[in-house]
PDB file of C-alpha atoms in Angstrom:
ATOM      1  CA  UNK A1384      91.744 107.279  59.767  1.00 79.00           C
ATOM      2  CA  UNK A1385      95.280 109.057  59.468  1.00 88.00           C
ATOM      3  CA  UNK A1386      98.653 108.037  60.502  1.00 91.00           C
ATOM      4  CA  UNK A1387      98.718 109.380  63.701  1.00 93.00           C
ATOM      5  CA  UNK A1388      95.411 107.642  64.822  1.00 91.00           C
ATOM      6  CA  UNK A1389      97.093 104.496  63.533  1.00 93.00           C
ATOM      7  CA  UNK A1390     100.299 104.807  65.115  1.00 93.00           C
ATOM      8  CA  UNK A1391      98.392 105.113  68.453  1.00 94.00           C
ATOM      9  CA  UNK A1392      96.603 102.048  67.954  1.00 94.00           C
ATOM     10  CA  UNK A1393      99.739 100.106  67.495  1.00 95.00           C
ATOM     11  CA  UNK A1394     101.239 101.518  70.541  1.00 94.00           C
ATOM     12  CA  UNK A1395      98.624 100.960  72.647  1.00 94.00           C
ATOM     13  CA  UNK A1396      97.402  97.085  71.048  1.00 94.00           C
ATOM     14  CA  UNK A1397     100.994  96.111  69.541  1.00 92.00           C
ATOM     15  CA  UNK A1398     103.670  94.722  71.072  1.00 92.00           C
ATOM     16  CA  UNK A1399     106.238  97.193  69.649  1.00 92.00           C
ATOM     17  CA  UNK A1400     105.994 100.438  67.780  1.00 90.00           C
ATOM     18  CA  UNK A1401     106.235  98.674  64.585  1.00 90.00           C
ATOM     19  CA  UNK A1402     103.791  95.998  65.417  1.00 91.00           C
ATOM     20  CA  UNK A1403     101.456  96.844  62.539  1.00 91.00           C
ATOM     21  CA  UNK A1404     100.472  92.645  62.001  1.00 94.00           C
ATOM     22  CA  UNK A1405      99.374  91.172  65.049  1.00 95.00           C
ATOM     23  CA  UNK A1406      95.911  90.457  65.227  1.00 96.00           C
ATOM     24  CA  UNK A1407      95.293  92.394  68.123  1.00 95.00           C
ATOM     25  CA  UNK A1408      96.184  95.467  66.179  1.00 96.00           C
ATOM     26  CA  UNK A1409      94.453  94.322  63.197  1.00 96.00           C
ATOM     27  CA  UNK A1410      91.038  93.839  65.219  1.00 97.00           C
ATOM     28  CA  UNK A1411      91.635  97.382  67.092  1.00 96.00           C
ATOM     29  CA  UNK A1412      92.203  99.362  63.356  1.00 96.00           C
ATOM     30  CA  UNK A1413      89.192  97.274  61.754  1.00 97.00           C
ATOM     31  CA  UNK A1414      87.124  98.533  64.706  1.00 96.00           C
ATOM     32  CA  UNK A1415      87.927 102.123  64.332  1.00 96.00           C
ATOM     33  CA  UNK A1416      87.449 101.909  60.864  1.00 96.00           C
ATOM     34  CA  UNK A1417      83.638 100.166  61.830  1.00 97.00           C
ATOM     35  CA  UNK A1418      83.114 103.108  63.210  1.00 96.00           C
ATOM     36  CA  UNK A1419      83.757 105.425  61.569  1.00 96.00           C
ATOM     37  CA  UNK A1420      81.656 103.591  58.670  1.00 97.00           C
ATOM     38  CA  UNK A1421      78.696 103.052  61.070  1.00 97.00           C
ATOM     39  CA  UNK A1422      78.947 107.052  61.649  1.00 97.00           C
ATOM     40  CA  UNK A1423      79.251 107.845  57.567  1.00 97.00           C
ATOM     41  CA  UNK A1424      76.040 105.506  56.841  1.00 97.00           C
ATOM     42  CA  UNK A1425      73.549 107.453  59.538  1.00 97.00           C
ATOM     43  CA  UNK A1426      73.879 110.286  57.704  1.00 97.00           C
ATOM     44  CA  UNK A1427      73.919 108.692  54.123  1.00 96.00           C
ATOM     45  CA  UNK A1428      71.478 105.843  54.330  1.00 95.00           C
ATOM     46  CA  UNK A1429      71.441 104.514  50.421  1.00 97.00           C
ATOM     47  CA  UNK A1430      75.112 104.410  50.407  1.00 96.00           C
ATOM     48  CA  UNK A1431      75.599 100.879  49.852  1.00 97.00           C
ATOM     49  CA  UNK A1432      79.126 100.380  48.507  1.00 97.00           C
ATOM     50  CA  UNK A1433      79.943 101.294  51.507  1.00 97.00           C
ATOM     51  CA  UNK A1434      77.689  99.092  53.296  1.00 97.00           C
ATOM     52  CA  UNK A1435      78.723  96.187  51.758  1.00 98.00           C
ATOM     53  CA  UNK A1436      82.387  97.062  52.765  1.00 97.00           C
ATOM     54  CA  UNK A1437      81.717  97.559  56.346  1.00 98.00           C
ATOM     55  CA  UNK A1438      79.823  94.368  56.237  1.00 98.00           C
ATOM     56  CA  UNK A1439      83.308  92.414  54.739  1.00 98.00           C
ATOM     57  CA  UNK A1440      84.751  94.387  57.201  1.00 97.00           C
ATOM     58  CA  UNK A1441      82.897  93.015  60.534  1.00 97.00           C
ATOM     59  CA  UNK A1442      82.954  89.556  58.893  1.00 97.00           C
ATOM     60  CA  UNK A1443      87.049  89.558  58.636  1.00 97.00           C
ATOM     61  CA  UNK A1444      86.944  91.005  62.107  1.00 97.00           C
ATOM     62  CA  UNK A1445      84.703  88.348  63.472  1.00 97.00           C
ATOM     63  CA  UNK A1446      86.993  85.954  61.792  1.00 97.00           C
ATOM     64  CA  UNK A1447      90.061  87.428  63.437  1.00 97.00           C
ATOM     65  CA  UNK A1448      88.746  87.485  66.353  1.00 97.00           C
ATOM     66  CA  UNK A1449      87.737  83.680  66.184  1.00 97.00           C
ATOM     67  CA  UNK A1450      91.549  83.005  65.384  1.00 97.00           C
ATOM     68  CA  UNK A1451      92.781  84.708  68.263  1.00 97.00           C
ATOM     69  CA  UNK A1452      90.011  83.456  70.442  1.00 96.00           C
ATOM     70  CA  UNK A1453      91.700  79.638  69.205  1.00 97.00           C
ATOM     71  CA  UNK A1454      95.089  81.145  70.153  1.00 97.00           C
ATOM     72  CA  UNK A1455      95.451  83.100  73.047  1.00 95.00           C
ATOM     73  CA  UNK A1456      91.801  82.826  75.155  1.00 96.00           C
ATOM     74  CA  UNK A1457      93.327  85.544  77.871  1.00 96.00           C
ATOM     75  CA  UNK A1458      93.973  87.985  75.401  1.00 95.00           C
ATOM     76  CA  UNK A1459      90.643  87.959  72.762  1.00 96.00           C
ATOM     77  CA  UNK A1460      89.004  88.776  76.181  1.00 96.00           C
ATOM     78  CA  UNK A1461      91.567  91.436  77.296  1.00 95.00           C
ATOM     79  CA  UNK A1462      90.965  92.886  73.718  1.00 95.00           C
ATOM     80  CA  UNK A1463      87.543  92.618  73.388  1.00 96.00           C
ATOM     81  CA  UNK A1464      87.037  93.899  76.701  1.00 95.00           C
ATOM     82  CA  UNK A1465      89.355  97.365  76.024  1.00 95.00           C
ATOM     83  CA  UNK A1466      87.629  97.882  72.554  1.00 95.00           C
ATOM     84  CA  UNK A1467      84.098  97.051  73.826  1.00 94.00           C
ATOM     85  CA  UNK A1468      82.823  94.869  71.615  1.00 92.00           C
ATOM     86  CA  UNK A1469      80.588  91.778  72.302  1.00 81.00           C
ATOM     87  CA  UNK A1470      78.092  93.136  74.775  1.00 51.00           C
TER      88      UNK A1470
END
């Protein structure tokens, strides 16, 4: 992921254009970064350092998630409805 993919992620999830914190843009980076992993390990299948980093990964984004869940209930399902995650 380069700067320019990140800087559209925290216009388009943050509040302001320096918004790099929130958790909304913290979930919305993590998940591109899921990606991307989940992409890298089809192709290599017995690459597990990076397995067990995308698994720390989803389990800090599940946790964020929870947070903001506790937080703000309108907008974990706003989020997790524009990312399309959770089924």
């Amino acid at each position: 992921m380069n700067l320019k993919n990140k800087q559209e992620i925290v216009k388009k999830y943050g509040k302001n254009e320096k918004d790099t914190g929130s958790t909304a843009v913290q979930v919305a980076m993590m998940s591109r970064k899921i990606t991307e992993l989940t992409e890298h390990l089809k192709s290599n299948q017995k690459d597990f350092a990076t397995k067990r980093g995308l698994l720390m990964m989803v389990g800090k984004r599940k946790r964020l998630l929870s947070y903001l869940k506790s937080q703000n209930l309108d907008e974990y399902r706003d989020l997790i409805k524009k990312l399309g995650i959770r089924g």
